[in-house]
Short mmCIF file of C-alpha atoms in Angstrom, two decimals:
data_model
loop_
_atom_site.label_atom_id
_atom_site.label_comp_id
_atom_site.label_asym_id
_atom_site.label_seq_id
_atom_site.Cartn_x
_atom_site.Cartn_y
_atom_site.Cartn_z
CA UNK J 23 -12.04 122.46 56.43
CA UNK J 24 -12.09 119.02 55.24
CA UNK J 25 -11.62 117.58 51.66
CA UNK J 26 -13.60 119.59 48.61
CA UNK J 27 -15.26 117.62 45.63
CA UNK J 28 -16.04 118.09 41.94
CA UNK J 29 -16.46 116.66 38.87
CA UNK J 30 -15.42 117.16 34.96
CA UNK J 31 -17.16 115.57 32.11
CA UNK J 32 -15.20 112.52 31.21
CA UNK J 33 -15.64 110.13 28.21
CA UNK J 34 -17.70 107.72 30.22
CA UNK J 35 -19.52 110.05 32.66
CA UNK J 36 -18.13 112.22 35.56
CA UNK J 37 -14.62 112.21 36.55
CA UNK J 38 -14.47 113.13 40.11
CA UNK J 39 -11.72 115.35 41.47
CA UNK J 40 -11.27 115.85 45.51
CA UNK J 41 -9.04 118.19 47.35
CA UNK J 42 -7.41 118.58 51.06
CA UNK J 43 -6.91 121.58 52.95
CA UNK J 44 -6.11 119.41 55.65
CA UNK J 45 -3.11 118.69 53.49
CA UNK J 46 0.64 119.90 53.32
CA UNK J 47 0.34 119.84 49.37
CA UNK J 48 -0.48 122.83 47.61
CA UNK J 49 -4.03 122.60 46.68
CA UNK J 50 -3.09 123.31 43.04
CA UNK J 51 -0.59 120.39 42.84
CA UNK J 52 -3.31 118.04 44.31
CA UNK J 53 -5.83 119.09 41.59
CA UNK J 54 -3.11 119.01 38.96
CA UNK J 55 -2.17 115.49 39.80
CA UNK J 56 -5.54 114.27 39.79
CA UNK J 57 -6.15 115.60 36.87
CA UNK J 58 -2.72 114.46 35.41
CA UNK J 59 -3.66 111.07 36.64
CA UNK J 60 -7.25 111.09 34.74
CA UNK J 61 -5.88 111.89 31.88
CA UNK J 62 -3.12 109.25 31.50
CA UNK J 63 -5.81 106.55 32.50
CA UNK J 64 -8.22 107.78 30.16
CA UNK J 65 -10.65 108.82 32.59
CA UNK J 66 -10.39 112.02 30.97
CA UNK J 67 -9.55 111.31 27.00
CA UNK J 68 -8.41 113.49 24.29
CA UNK J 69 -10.46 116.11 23.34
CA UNK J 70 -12.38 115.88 26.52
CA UNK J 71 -13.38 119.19 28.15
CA UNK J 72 -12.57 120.29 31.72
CA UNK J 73 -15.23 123.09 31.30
CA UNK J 74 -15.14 126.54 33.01
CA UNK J 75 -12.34 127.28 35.37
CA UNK J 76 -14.69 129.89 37.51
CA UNK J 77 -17.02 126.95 37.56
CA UNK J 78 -14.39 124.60 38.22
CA UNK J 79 -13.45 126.82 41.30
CA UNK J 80 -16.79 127.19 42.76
CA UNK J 81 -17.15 123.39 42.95
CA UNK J 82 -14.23 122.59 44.51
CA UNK J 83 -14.01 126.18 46.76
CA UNK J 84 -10.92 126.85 46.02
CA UNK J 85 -9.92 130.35 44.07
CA UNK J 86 -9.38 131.00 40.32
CA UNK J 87 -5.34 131.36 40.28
CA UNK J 88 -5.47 128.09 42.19
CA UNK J 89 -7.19 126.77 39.64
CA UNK J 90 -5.32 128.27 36.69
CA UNK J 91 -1.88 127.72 38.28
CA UNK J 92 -3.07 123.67 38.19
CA UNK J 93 -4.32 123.89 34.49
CA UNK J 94 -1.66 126.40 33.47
CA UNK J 95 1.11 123.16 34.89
CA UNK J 96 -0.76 120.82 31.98
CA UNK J 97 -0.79 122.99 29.57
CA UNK J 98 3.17 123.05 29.97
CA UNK J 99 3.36 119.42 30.15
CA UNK J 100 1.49 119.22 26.82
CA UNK J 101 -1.40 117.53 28.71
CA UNK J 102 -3.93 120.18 28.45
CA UNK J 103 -4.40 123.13 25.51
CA UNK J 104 -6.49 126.39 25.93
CA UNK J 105 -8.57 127.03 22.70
CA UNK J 106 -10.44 129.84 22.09
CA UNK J 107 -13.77 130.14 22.03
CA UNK J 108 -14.06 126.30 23.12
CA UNK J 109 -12.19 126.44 26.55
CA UNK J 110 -9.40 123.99 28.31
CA UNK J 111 -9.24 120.59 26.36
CA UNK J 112 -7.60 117.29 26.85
CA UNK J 113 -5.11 116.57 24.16
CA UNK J 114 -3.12 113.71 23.93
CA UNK J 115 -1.30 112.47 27.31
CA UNK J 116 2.84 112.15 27.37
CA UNK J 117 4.15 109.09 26.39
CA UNK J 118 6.70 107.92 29.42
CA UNK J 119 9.30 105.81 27.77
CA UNK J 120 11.50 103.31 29.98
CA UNK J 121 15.03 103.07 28.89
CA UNK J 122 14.88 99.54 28.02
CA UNK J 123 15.18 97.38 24.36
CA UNK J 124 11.89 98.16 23.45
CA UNK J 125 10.50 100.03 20.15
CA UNK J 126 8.62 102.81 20.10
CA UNK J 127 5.75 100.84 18.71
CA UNK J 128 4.87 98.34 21.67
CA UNK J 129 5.58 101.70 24.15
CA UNK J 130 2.84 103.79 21.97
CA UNK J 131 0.81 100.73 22.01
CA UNK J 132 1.59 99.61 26.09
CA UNK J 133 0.30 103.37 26.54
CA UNK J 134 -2.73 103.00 24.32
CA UNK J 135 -1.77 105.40 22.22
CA UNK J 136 -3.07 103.67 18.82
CA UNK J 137 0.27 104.30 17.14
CA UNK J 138 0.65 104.23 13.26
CA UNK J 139 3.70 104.81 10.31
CA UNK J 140 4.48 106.49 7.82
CA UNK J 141 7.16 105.71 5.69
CA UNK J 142 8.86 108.84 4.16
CA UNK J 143 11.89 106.65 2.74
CA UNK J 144 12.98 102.82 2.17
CA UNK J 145 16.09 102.74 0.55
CA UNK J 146 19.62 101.39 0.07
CA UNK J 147 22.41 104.04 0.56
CA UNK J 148 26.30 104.21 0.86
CA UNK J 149 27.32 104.43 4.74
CA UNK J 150 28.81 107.07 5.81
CA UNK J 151 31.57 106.88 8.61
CA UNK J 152 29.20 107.46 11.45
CA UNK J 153 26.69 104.74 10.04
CA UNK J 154 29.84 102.78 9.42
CA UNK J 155 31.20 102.47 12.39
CA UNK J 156 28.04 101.79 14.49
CA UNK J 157 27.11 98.89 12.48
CA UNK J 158 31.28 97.66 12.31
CA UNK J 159 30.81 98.30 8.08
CA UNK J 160 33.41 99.55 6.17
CA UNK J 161 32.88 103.23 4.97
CA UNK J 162 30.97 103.65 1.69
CA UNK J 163 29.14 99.37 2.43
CA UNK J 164 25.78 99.68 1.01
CA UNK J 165 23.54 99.53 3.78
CA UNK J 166 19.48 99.71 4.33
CA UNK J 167 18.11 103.10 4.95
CA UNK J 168 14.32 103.20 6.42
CA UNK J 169 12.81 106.87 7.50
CA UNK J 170 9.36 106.83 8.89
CA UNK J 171 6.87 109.07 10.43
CA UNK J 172 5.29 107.67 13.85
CA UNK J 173 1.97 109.22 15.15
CA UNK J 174 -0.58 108.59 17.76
CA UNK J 175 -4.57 109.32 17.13
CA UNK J 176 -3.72 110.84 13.74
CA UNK J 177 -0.65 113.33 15.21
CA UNK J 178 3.09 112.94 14.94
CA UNK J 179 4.75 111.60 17.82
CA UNK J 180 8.28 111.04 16.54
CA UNK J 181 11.20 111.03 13.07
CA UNK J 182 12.71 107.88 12.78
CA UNK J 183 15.76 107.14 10.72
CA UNK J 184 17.03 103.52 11.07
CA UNK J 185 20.07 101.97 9.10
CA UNK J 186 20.38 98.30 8.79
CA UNK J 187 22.99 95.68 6.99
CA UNK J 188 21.47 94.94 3.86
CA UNK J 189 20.24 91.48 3.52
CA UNK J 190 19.34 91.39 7.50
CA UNK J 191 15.51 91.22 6.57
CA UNK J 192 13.25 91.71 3.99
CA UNK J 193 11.97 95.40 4.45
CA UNK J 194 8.72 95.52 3.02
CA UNK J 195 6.97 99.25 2.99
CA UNK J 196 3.86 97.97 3.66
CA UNK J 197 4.91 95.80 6.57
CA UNK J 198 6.98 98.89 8.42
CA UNK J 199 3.28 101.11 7.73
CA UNK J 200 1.49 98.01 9.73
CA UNK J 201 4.07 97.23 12.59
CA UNK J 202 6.89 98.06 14.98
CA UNK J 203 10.38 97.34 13.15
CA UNK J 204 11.61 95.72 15.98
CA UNK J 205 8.52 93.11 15.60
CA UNK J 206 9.45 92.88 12.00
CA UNK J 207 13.14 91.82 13.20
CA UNK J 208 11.98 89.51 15.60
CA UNK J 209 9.88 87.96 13.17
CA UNK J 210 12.46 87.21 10.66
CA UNK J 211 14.47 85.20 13.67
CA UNK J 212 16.71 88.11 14.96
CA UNK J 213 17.16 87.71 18.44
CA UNK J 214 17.60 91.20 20.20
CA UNK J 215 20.13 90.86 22.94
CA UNK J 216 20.81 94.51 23.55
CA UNK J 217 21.74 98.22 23.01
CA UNK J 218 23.86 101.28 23.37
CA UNK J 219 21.95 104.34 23.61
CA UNK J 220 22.58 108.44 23.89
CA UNK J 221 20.06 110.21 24.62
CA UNK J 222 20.01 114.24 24.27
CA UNK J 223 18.06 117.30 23.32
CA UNK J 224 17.89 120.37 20.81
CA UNK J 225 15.85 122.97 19.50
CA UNK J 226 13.55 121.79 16.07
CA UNK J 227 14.83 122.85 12.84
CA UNK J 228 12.41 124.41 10.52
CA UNK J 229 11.80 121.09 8.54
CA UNK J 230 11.85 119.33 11.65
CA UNK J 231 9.02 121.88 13.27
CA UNK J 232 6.93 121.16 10.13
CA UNK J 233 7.58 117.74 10.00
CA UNK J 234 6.34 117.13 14.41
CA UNK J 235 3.71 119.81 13.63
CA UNK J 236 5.68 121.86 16.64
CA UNK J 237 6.81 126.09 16.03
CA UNK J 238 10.51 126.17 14.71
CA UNK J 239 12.66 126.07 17.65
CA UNK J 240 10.49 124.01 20.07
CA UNK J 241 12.12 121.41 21.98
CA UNK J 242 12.79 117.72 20.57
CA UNK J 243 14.38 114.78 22.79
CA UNK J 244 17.17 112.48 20.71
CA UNK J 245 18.04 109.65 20.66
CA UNK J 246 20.69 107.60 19.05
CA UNK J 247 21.18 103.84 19.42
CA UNK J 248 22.60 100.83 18.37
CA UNK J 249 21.21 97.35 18.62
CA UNK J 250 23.15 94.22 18.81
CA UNK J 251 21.69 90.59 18.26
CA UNK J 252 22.54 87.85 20.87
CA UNK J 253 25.87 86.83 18.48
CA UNK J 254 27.19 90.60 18.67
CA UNK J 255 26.08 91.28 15.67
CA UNK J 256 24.90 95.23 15.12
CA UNK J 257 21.86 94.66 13.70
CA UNK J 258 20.76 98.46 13.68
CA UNK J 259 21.70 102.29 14.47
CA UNK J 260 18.59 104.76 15.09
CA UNK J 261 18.79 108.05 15.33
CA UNK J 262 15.11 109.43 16.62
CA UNK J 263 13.96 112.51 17.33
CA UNK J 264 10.37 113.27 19.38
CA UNK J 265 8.29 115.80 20.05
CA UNK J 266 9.31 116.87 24.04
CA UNK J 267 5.76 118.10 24.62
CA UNK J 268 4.38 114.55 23.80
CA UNK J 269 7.47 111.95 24.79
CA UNK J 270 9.55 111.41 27.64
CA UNK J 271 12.18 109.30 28.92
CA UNK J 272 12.39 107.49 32.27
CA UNK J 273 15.50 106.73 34.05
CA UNK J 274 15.72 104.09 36.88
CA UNK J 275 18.99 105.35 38.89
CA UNK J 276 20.61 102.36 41.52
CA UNK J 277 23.02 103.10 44.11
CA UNK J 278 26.41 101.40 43.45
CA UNK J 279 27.32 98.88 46.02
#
């Protein structure tokens, strides 16, 4: 037996799906991976639907728990949601961060994931010692305080809670609604030079769960960091938190010499 074809309705015609049997790989890893890869490309785009999996089965000749087993692996990943009385649908694909000085803003945008704000707070407030310290302030300095709500095609993606020297920038509401704040800094002639970063994971509060739209208790990634300018400067500490089911961060590892 040679390779299998098949098709699922994609939001410019067909999206064709192939496997091996010829192959080592599992033939539900090679249809989850295709699959996987159509949606990340937007062959397959949210709210697309992948259709019957009986069907799905007799097209490509494999058997229904190969099948499920490949869809029930996207549905973990957050990729794919079962809905009843409408069947297996494309939601919105993982966003794959790279740990480098980016903002969350150009990596939503790099992954054409139409990002926009909400700002829940813009504010001055006293610093407290863990503020303090990341941004070299003494305890109790007076320092910026911006909270905002990112999302992607209308859902929330991430809580954002920056702190910032006052009088680094002008921090219009309307401006941190329209664009990145790291474009905003970069605008005002802060040149970012680089970072220190934690990065870590817990289980949602119950504000938190209503806040990401996720059950109380579901997964979040963290992350904490602090950006310097290219004088030293702290310019600002973040602490984030993202939904796990929609965000992910990628590690490039290098052997030491």
């Amino acid at each position: 037996m040679g390779k299998r074809d098949a098709d699922a309705a994609g939001a410019e015609g067909p999206v064709q799906f192939s496997v091996d049997r010829n192959s080592p790989v599992p033939l539900y890893f090679q249809l989850s991976q295709q699959l996987e890869a159509a949606i990340e490309d937007g062959r397959l785009a949210p709210g697309s639907l992948l259709g019957n999996e009986i069907e799905l089965a007799g097209r490509l000749g494999l058997s229904r728990p190969t099948v499920r087993q490949a869809i029930q692996s996207l549905v973990d990943k957050g990729l794919l949601v079962r809905r009843r009385g409408i069947g297996t649908q494309v939601v919105h694909s993982q966003v794959k961060r790279p740990l480098e000085l980016s903002s969350l803003y150009d990596d939503l945008e790099a992954a054409g994931q139409k990002p926009a704000t909400r700002v829940l707070l813009n504010t001055t407030t006293a610093a407290d010692a863990e503020v303090a310290a990341a941004l070299g302030l003494a305890e109790g300095t007076e320092v910026a305080l911006v909270e905002r709500l990112r999302l992607t095609h209308g859902e929330p993606v991430a809580h954002l809670r920056n702190h910032l020297p006052v009088g680094l920038l002008k921090l219009e509401t309307a401006d941190l609604e329209e664009t990145g704040l790291y474009r905003l800094m970069r605008a005002a002639g802060i040149t970012l030079h680089s970072a220190r970063q934690a990065v870590g994971a817990r289980a949602a509060s119950a504000e938190e769960a209503a806040r990401l739209d996720e059950p109380e208790g579901a997964p979040l990634l963290t992350m904490e960091r602090t950006t310097f300018d290219d004088t030293g400067r702290a310019v600002e500490f973040g602490s984030h938190v993202y939904r796990a089911t929609r965000y992910a961060f990628e590690f490039q590892l290098l052997v030491r010499p």
